[in-house]
mmCIF file of C-alpha atoms in Angstrom:
data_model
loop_
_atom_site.group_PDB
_atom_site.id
_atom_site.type_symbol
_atom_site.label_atom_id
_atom_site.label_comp_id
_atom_site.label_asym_id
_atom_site.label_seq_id
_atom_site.Cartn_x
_atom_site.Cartn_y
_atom_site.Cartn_z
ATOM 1 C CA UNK U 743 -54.053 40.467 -44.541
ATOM 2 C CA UNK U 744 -50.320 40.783 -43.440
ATOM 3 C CA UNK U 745 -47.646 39.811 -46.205
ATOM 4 C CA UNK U 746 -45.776 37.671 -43.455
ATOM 5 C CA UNK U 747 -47.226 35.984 -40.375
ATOM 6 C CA UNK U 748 -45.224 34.767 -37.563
ATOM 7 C CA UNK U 749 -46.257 33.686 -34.135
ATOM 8 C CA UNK U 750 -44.227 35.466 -31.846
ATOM 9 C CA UNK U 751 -43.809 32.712 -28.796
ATOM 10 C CA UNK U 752 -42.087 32.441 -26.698
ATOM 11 C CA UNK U 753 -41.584 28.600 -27.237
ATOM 12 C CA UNK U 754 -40.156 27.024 -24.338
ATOM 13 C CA UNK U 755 -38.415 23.692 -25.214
ATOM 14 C CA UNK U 756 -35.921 21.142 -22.769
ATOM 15 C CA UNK U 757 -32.748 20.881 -24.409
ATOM 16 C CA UNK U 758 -32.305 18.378 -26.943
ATOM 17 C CA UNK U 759 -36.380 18.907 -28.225
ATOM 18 C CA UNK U 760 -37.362 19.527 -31.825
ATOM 19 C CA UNK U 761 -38.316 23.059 -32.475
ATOM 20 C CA UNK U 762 -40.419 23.855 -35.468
ATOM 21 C CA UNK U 763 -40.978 27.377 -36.093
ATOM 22 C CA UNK U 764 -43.207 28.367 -38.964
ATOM 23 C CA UNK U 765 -44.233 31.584 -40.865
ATOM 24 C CA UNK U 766 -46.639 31.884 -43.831
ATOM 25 C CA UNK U 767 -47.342 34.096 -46.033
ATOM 26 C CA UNK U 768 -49.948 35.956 -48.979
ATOM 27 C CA UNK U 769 -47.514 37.602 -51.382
ATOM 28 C CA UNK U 770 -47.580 34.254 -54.030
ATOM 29 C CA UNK U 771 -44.438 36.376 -56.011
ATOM 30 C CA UNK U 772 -42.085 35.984 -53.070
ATOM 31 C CA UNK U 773 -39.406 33.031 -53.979
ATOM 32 C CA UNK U 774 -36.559 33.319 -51.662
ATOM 33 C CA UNK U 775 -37.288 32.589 -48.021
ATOM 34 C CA UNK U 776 -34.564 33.247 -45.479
ATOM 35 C CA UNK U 777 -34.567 32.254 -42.023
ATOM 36 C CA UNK U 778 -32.239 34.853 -39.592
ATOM 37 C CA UNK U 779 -31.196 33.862 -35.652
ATOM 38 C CA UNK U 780 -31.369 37.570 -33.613
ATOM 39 C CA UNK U 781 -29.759 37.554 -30.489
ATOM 40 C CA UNK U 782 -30.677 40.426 -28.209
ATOM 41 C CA UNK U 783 -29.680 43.699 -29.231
ATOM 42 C CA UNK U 784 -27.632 42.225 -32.540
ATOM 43 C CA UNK U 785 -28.754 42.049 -36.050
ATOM 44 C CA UNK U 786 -30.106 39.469 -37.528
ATOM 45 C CA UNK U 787 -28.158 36.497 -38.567
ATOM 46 C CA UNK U 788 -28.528 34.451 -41.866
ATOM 47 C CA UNK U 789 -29.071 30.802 -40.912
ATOM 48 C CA UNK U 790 -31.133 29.134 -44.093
ATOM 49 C CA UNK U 791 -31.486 30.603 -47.376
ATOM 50 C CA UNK U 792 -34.190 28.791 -49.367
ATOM 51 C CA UNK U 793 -34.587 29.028 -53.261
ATOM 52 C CA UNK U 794 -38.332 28.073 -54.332
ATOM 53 C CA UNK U 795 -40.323 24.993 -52.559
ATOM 54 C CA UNK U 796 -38.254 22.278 -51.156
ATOM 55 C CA UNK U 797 -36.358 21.026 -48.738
ATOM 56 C CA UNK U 798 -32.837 22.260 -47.274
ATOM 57 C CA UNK U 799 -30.349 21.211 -44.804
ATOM 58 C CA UNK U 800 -27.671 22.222 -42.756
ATOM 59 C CA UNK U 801 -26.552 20.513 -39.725
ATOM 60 C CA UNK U 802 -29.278 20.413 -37.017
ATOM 61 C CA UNK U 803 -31.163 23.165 -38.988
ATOM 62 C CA UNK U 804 -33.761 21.979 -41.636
ATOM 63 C CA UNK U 805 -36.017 24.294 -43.559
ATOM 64 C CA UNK U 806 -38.688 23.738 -46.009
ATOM 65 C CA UNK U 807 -40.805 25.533 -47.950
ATOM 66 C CA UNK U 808 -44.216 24.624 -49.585
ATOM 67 C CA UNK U 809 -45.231 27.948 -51.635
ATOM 68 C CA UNK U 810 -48.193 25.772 -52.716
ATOM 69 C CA UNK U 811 -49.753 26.820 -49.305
ATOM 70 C CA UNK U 812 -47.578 29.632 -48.818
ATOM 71 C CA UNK U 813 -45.700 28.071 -45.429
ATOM 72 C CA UNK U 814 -42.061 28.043 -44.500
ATOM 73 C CA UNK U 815 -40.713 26.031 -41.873
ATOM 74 C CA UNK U 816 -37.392 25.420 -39.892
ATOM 75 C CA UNK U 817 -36.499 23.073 -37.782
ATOM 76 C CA UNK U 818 -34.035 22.858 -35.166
ATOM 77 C CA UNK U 819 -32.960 19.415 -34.018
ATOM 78 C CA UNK U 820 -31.429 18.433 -30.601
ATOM 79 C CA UNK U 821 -32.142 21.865 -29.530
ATOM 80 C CA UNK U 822 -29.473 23.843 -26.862
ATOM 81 C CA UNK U 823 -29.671 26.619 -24.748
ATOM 82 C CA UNK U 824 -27.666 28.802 -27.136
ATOM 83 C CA UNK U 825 -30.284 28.330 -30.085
ATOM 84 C CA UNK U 826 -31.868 31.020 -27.223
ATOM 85 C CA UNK U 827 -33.079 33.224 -29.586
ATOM 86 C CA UNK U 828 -35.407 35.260 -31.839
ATOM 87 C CA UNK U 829 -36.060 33.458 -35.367
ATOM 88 C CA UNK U 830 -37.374 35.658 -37.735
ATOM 89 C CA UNK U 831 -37.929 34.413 -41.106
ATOM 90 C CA UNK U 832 -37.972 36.670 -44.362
ATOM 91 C CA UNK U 833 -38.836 36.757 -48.036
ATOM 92 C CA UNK U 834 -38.094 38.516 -51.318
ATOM 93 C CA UNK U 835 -39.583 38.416 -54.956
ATOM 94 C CA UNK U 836 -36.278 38.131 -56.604
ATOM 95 C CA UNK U 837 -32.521 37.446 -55.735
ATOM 96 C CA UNK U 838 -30.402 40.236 -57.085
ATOM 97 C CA UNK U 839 -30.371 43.326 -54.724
ATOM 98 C CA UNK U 840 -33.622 42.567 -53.298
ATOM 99 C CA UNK U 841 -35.660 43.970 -50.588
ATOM 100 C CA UNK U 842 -36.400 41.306 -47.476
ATOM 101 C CA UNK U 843 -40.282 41.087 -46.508
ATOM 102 C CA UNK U 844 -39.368 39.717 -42.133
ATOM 103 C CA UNK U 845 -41.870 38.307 -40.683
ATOM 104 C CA UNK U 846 -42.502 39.692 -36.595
ATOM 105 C CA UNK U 847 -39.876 36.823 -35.323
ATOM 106 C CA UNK U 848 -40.017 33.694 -32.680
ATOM 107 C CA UNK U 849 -39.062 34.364 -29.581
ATOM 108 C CA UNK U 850 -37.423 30.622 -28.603
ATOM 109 C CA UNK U 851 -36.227 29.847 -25.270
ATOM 110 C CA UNK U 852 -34.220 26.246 -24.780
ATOM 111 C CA UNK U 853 -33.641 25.558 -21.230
ATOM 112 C CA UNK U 854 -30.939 23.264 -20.060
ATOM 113 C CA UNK S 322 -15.620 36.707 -40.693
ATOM 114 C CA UNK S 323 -15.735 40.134 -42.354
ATOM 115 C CA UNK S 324 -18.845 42.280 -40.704
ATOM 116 C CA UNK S 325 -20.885 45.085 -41.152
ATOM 117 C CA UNK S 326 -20.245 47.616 -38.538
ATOM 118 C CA UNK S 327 -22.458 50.353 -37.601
ATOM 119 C CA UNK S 328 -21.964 53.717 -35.093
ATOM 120 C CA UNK S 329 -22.537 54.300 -32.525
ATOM 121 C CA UNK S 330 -24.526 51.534 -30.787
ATOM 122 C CA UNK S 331 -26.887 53.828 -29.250
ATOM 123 C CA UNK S 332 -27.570 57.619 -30.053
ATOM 124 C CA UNK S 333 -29.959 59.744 -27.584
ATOM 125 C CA UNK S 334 -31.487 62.901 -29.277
ATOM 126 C CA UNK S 335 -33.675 65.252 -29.121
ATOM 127 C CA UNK S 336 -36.825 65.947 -31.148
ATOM 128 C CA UNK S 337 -36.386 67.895 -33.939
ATOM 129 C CA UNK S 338 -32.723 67.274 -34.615
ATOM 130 C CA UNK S 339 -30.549 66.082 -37.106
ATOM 131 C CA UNK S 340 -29.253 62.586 -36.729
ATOM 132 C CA UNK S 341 -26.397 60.846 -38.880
ATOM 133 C CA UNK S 342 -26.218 56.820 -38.678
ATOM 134 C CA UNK S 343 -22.826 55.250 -40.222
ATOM 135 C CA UNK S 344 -22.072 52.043 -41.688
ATOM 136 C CA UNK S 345 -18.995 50.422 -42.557
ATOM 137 C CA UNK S 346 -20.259 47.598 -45.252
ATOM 138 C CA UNK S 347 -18.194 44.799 -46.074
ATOM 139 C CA UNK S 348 -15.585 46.235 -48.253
ATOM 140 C CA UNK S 349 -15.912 44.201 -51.835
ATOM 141 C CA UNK S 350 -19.873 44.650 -51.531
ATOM 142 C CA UNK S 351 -21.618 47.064 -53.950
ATOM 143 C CA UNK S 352 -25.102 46.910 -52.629
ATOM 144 C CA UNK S 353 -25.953 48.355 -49.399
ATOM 145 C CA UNK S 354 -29.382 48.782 -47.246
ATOM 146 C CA UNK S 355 -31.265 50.253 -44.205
ATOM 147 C CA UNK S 356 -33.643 48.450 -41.838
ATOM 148 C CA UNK S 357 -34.992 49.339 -38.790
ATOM 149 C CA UNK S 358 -37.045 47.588 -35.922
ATOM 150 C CA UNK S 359 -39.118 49.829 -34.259
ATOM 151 C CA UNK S 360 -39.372 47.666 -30.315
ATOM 152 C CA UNK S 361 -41.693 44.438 -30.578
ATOM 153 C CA UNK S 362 -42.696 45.220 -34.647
ATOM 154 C CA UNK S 363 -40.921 43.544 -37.427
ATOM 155 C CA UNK S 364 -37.788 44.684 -39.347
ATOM 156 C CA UNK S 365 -38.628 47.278 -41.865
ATOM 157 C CA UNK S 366 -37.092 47.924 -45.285
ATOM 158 C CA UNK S 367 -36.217 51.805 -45.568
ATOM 159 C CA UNK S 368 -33.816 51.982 -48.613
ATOM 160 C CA UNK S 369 -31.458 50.200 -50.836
ATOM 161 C CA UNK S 370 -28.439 51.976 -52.616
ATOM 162 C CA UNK S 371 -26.206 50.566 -55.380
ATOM 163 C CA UNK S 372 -24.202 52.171 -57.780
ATOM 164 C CA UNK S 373 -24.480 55.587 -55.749
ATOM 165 C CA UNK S 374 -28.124 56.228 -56.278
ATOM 166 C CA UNK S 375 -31.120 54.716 -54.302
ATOM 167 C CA UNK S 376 -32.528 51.557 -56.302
ATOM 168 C CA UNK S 377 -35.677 51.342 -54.024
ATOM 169 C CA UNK S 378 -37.292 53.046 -51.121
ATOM 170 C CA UNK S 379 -40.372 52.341 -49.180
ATOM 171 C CA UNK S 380 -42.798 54.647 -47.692
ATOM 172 C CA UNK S 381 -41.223 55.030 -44.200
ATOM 173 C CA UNK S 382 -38.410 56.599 -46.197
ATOM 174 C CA UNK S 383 -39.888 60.068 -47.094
ATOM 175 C CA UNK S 384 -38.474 63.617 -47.523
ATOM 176 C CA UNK S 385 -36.753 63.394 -43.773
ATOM 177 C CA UNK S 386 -34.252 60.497 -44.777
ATOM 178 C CA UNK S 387 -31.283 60.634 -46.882
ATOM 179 C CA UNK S 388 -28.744 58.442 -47.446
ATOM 180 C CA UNK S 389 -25.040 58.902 -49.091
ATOM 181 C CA UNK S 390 -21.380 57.149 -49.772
ATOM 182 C CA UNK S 391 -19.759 59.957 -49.032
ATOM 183 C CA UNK S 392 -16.441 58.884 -49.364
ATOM 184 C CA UNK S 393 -16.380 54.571 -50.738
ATOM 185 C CA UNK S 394 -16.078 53.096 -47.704
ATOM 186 C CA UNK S 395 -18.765 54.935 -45.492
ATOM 187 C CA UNK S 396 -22.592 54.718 -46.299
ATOM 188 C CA UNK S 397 -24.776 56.849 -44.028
ATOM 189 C CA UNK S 398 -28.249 57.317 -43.145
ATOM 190 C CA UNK S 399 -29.553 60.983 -42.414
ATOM 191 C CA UNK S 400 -32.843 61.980 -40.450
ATOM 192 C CA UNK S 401 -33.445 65.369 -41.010
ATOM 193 C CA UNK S 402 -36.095 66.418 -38.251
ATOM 194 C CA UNK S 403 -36.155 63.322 -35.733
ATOM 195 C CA UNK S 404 -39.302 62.724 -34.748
ATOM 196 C CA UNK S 405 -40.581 60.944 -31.449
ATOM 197 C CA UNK S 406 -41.977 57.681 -33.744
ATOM 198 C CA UNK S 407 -38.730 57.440 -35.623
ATOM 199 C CA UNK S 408 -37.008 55.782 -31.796
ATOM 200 C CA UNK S 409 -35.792 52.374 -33.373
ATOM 201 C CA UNK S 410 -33.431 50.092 -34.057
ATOM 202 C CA UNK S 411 -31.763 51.255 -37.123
ATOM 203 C CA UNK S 412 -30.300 48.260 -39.335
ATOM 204 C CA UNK S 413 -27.436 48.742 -42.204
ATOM 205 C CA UNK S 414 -26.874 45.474 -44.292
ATOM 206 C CA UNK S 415 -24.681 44.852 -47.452
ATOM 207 C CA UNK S 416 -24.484 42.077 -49.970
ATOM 208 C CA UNK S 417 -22.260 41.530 -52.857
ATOM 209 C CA UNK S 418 -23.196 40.969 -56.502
ATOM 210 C CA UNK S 419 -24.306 37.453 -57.705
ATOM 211 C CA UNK S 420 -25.157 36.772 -54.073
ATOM 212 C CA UNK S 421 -28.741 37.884 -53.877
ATOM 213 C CA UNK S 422 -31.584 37.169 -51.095
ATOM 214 C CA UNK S 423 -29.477 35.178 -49.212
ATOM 215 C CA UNK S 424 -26.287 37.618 -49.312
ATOM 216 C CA UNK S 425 -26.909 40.238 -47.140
ATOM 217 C CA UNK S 426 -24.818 41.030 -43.793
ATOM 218 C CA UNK S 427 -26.665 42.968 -41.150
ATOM 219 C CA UNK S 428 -24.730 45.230 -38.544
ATOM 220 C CA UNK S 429 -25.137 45.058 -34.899
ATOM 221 C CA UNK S 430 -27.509 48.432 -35.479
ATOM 222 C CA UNK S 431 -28.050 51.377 -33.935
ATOM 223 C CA UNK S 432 -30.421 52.113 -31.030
ATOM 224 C CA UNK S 433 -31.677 55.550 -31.702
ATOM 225 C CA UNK S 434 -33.855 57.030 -28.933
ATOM 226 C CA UNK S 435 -35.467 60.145 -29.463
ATOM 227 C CA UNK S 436 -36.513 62.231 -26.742
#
């Protein structure tokens, strides 16, 4: 079993749609979950940053965690066409210096 | 915004050569990283450095790869041999202490294509 599963999309919204994108996982000693935006050719981009289960959010961008069933969400309200993107979410068993687990990434496309 | 910047963008070579990929990480950060995305797979942990020693390496990173901070502000990743398989994106990140998970700042990366 992969560590981190992802469904790669592409997800094709209108503009303004919700967008959940969802990843789950099997390692039950991962506690930080990170969600990154990757544009093409760019690095990835820290959007959410998740300690434990819960809830968390940041302007149209909500993420949520249930390690109960090992599942991390994030969702994007109002959607636009520059949330156009690659959403890749990631995990790590502890917080100080610690390696990221990615899952393969979303591929989201918003169209106007 | 301070960033992580990483040269060049995009670095042709040829099988069985040396490569060198730099990083410039942030400049108060003390723990630094490689990724890399090998086209349509996941980002892959390679190394983490802090202190100037490796903390943690994963398998990809065998006897081929080095990395150094040669001089406090550089930190640079070495392929000895370049092999066909090792054509990826090549990811440095950086993160300061106290900040954890959630602290890291990825570069742009590196395309390398080996030929």
């Amino acid at each position: 079993q992969k560590e981190v599963e992802q469904d790669p999309g592409p997800l094709s919204v209108p503009e303004g749609a919700i967008v959940s994108l969802n990843c789950t996982y099997s390692n039950s000693a991962f506690q930080y979950f990170m969600w990154y935006r990757q544009y093409s050719r760019k690095g990835p981009e820290l959007l959410m940053y998740t300690y434990s289960s819960g809830n968390k959010e940041d302007g149209r961008f909500t993420a949520q965690v249930d390690k109960s069933s090992k599942y991390i969400s994030l969702f994007i309200r109002d959607s636009q066409p520059s949330d156009s993107a690659t959403y890749l979410c990631a995990m790590s068993a502890s917080g100080e210096y610690s390696t990221l687990t990615f899952g393969k990434g979303t591929m989201l496309l918003v169209s106007p | 915004e301070p960033e992580v910047t990483q040269t060049p963008s995009h670095q042709v070579t040829q099988m069985g050569q040396e490569v060198i990929l730099r990083c410039v990480p942030i400049s108060n950060h003390l723990y630094f990283y490689w990724y890399r995305q090998i086209l349509g797979q996941k980002v892959e942990f390679l190394v983490s450095f802090y202190n100037n020693e490796i903390s943690e390496k994963s398998e990809i990173f065998d006897d081929q790869f080095s990395v150094e901070r040669p001089d406090g502000s550089n930190f640079t990743l070495k392929i000895r041999s370049t092999k066909l398989e090792d054509s990826a994106m090549y990811f440095c990140a950086s993160s300061a202490l106290g900040q954890g998970a959630g602290g890291y700042t990825f570069g742009s990366g590196t395309r390398l294509t080996v030929v």
